[in-house]
Coordinates of C-alpha atoms and ligand atoms in Angstrom, one line a residue:
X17 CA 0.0 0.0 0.0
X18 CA 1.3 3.5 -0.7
X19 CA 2.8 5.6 2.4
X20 CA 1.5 9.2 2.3
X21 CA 2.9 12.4 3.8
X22 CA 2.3 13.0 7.6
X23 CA 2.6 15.8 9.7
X24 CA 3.8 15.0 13.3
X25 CA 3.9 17.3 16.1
X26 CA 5.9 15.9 19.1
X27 CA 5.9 18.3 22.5
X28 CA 5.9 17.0 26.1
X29 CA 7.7 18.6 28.6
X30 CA 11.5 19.4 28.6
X31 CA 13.3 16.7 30.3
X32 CA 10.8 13.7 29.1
X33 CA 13.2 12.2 26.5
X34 CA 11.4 13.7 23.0
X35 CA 14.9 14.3 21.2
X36 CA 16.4 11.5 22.6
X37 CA 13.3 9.1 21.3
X38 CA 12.6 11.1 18.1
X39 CA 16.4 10.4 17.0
X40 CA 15.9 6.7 17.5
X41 CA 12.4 6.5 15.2
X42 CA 14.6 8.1 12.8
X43 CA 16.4 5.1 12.8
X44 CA 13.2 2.7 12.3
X45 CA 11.0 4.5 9.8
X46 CA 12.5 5.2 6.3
X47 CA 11.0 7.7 4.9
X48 CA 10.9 10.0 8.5
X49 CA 12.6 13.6 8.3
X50 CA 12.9 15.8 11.7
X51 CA 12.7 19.9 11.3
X52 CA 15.3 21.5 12.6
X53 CA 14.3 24.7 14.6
X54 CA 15.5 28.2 14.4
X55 CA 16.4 29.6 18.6
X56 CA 17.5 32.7 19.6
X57 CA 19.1 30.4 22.4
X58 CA 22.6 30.1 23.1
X59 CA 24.0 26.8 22.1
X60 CA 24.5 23.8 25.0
X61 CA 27.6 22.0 24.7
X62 CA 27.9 19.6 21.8
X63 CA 24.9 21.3 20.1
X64 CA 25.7 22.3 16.3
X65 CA 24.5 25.1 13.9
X66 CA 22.1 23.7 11.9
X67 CA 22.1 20.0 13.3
X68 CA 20.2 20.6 16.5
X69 CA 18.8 24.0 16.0
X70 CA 19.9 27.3 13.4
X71 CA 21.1 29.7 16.2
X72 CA 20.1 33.0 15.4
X73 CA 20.6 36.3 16.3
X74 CA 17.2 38.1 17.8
X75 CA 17.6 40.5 14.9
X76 CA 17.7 37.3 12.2
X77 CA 14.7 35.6 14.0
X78 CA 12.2 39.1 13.7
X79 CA 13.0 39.4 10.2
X80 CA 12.6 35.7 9.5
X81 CA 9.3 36.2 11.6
X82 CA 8.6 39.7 9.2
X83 CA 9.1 37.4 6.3
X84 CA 6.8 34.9 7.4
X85 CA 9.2 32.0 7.0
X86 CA 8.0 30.4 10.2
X87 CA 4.8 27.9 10.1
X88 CA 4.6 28.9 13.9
X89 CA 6.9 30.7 16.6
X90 CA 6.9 31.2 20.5
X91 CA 8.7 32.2 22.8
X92 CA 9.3 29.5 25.2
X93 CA 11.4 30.1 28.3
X94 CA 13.4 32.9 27.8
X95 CA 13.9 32.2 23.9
X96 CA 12.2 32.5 20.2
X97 CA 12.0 29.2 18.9
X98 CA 10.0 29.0 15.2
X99 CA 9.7 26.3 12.6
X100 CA 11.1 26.7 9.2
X101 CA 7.9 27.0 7.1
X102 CA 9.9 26.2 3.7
X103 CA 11.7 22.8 4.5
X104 CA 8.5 21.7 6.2
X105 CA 6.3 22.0 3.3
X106 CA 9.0 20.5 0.5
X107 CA 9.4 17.4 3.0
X108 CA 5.4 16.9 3.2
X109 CA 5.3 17.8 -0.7
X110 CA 7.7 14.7 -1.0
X111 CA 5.3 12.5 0.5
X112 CA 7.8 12.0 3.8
X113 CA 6.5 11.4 7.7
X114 CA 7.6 14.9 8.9
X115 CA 8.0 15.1 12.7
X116 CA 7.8 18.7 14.3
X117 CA 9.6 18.5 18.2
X118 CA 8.0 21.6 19.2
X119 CA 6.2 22.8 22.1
X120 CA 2.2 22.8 23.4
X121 CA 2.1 26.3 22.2
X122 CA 3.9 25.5 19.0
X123 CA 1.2 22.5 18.7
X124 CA -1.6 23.9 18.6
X125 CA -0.8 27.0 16.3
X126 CA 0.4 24.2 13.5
X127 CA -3.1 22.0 14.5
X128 CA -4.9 25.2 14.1
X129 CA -3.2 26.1 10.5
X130 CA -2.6 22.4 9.2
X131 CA -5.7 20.3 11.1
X132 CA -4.7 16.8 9.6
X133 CA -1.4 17.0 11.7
X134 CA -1.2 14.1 14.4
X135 CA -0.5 16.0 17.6
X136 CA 1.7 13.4 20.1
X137 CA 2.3 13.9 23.8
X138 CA 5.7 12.5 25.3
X139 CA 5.4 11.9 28.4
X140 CA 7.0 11.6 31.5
X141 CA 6.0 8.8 34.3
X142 CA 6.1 11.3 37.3
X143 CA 6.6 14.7 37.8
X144 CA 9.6 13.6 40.3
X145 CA 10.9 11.5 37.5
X146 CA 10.9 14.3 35.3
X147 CA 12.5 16.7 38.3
X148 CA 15.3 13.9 38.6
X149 CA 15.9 13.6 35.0
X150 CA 16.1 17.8 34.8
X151 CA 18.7 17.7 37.6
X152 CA 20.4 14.6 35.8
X153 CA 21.1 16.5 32.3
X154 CA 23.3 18.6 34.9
X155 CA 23.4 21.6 32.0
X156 CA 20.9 23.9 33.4
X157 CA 21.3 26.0 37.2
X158 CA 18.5 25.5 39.7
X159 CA 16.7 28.6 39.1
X160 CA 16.1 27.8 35.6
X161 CA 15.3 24.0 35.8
X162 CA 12.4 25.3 38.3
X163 CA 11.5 27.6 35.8
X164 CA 11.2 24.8 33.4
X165 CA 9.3 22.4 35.8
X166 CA 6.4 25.6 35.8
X167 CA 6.3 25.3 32.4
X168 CA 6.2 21.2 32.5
X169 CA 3.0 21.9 34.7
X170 CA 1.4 23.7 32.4
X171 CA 2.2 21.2 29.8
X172 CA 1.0 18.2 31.3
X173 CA -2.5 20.0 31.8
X174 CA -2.5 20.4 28.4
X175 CA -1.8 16.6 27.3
X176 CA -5.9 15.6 27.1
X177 CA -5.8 17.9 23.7
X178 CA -3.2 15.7 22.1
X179 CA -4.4 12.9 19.4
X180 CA -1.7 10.7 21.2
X181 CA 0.4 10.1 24.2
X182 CA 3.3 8.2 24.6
X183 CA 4.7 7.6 28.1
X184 CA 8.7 7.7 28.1
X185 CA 8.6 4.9 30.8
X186 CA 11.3 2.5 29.2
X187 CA 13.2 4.2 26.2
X188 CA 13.0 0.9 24.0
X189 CA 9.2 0.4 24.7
X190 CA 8.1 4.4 24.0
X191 CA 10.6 4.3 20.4
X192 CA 8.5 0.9 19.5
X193 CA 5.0 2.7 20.1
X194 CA 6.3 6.0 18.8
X195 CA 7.5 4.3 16.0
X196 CA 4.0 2.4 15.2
X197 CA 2.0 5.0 15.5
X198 CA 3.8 6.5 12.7
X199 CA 3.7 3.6 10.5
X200 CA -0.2 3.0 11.1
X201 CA -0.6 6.5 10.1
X202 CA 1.8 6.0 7.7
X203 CA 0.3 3.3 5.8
X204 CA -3.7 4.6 5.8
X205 CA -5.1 5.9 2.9
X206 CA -6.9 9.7 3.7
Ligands
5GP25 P1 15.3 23.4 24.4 O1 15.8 24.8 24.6 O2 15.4 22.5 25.6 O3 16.0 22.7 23.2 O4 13.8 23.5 24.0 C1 12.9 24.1 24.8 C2 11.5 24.0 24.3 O5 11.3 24.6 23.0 C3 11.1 22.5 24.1 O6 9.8 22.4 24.7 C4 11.0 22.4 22.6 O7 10.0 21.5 22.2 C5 10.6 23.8 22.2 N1 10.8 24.1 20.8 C6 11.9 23.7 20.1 N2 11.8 24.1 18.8 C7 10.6 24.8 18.7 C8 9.9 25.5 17.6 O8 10.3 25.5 16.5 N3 8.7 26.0 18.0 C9 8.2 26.0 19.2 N4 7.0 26.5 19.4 N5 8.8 25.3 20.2 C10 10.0 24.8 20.0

């Protein structure tokens, strides 16, 4: 049966494994592309221009924004953070499973403008799982992972709006229903 194009938009809160779990379904379904963001976030360690994210200036980002070269944009902590609109439409054009790792507000902007998208939930067993995990990482001080465990709160009330919701319980269990999901979807005719 022919595979058509998808639309995926992946958010849970920071700390419950989406990059990590996205990066290993790229590994399982073929025809699966991942949008690289544009931030107006400095780069963590390791993190490359263009692999991770496009690092821009704030300057680069509002005339990106001007342009309307972003399918959606938000600031999220104390960032921009915007979807390319161009690479996202050439990739569905092509027929590919194109995943968006964005967040809740992010989500519902692209549901609103593109309503076929599947919106997926990652989430995280606990809340204290999700502190320990934070804390774990080891990259961010205390004041700003308690910043970023307000906004997981505000996430996880969010998660009944999602189309689907994947708990990151066991890394190899959550890639094989992540990965399923996409193939069912995948493999329907609309
Ligand atoms: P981080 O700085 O930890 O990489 O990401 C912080 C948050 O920004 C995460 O919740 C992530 O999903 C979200 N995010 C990353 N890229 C985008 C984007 O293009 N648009 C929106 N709305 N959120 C994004």
């Amino acid at each position: 049966m022919a595979r058509r194009g998808n639309l995926y938009v992946i958010s849970g809160p920071s700390g419950a494994g989406k990059g990590t779990l996205v990066a290993r379904v790229l590994g399982r379904v073929p025809d699966c592309w991942v949008s690289v963001s544009a931030t107006t976030r400095a780069p963590r360690p390791g993190e490359e221009d263009g692999v991770h994210y496009f690092f821009l200036s704030e300057e680069r980002f509002e005339e990106l924004v001007a342009q309307g070269g972003f399918l959606e944009w938000a600031q999220v902590h104390s960032a921009k953070y915007g979807t390319p609109l161009a690479s996202v439409r050439e990739h569905m054009d092509a027929g590919e499973q194109v995943i968006l790792e964005i967040d809740v507000q992010g989500a519902f902007a692209v549901k609103e403008k593109i309503p076929e998208c599947h919106l997926v939930f990652i989430d995280v067993p606990s809340i204290e799982e999700l502190l320990a995990r934070l804390r774990g990482r080891g990259t961010e001080s205390e004041d700003v992972i308690a910043a970023r465990m307000e906004v997981a709160r505000v996430e996880l009330s969010q998660k009944e709006r999602y189309d689907y919701t994947v708990v990151n319980d066991d890394l190899e269990r959550a890639t094989e229903e992540l990965a399923a999901y996409i193939e069912r979807q995948a493999q329907s005719r609309s």
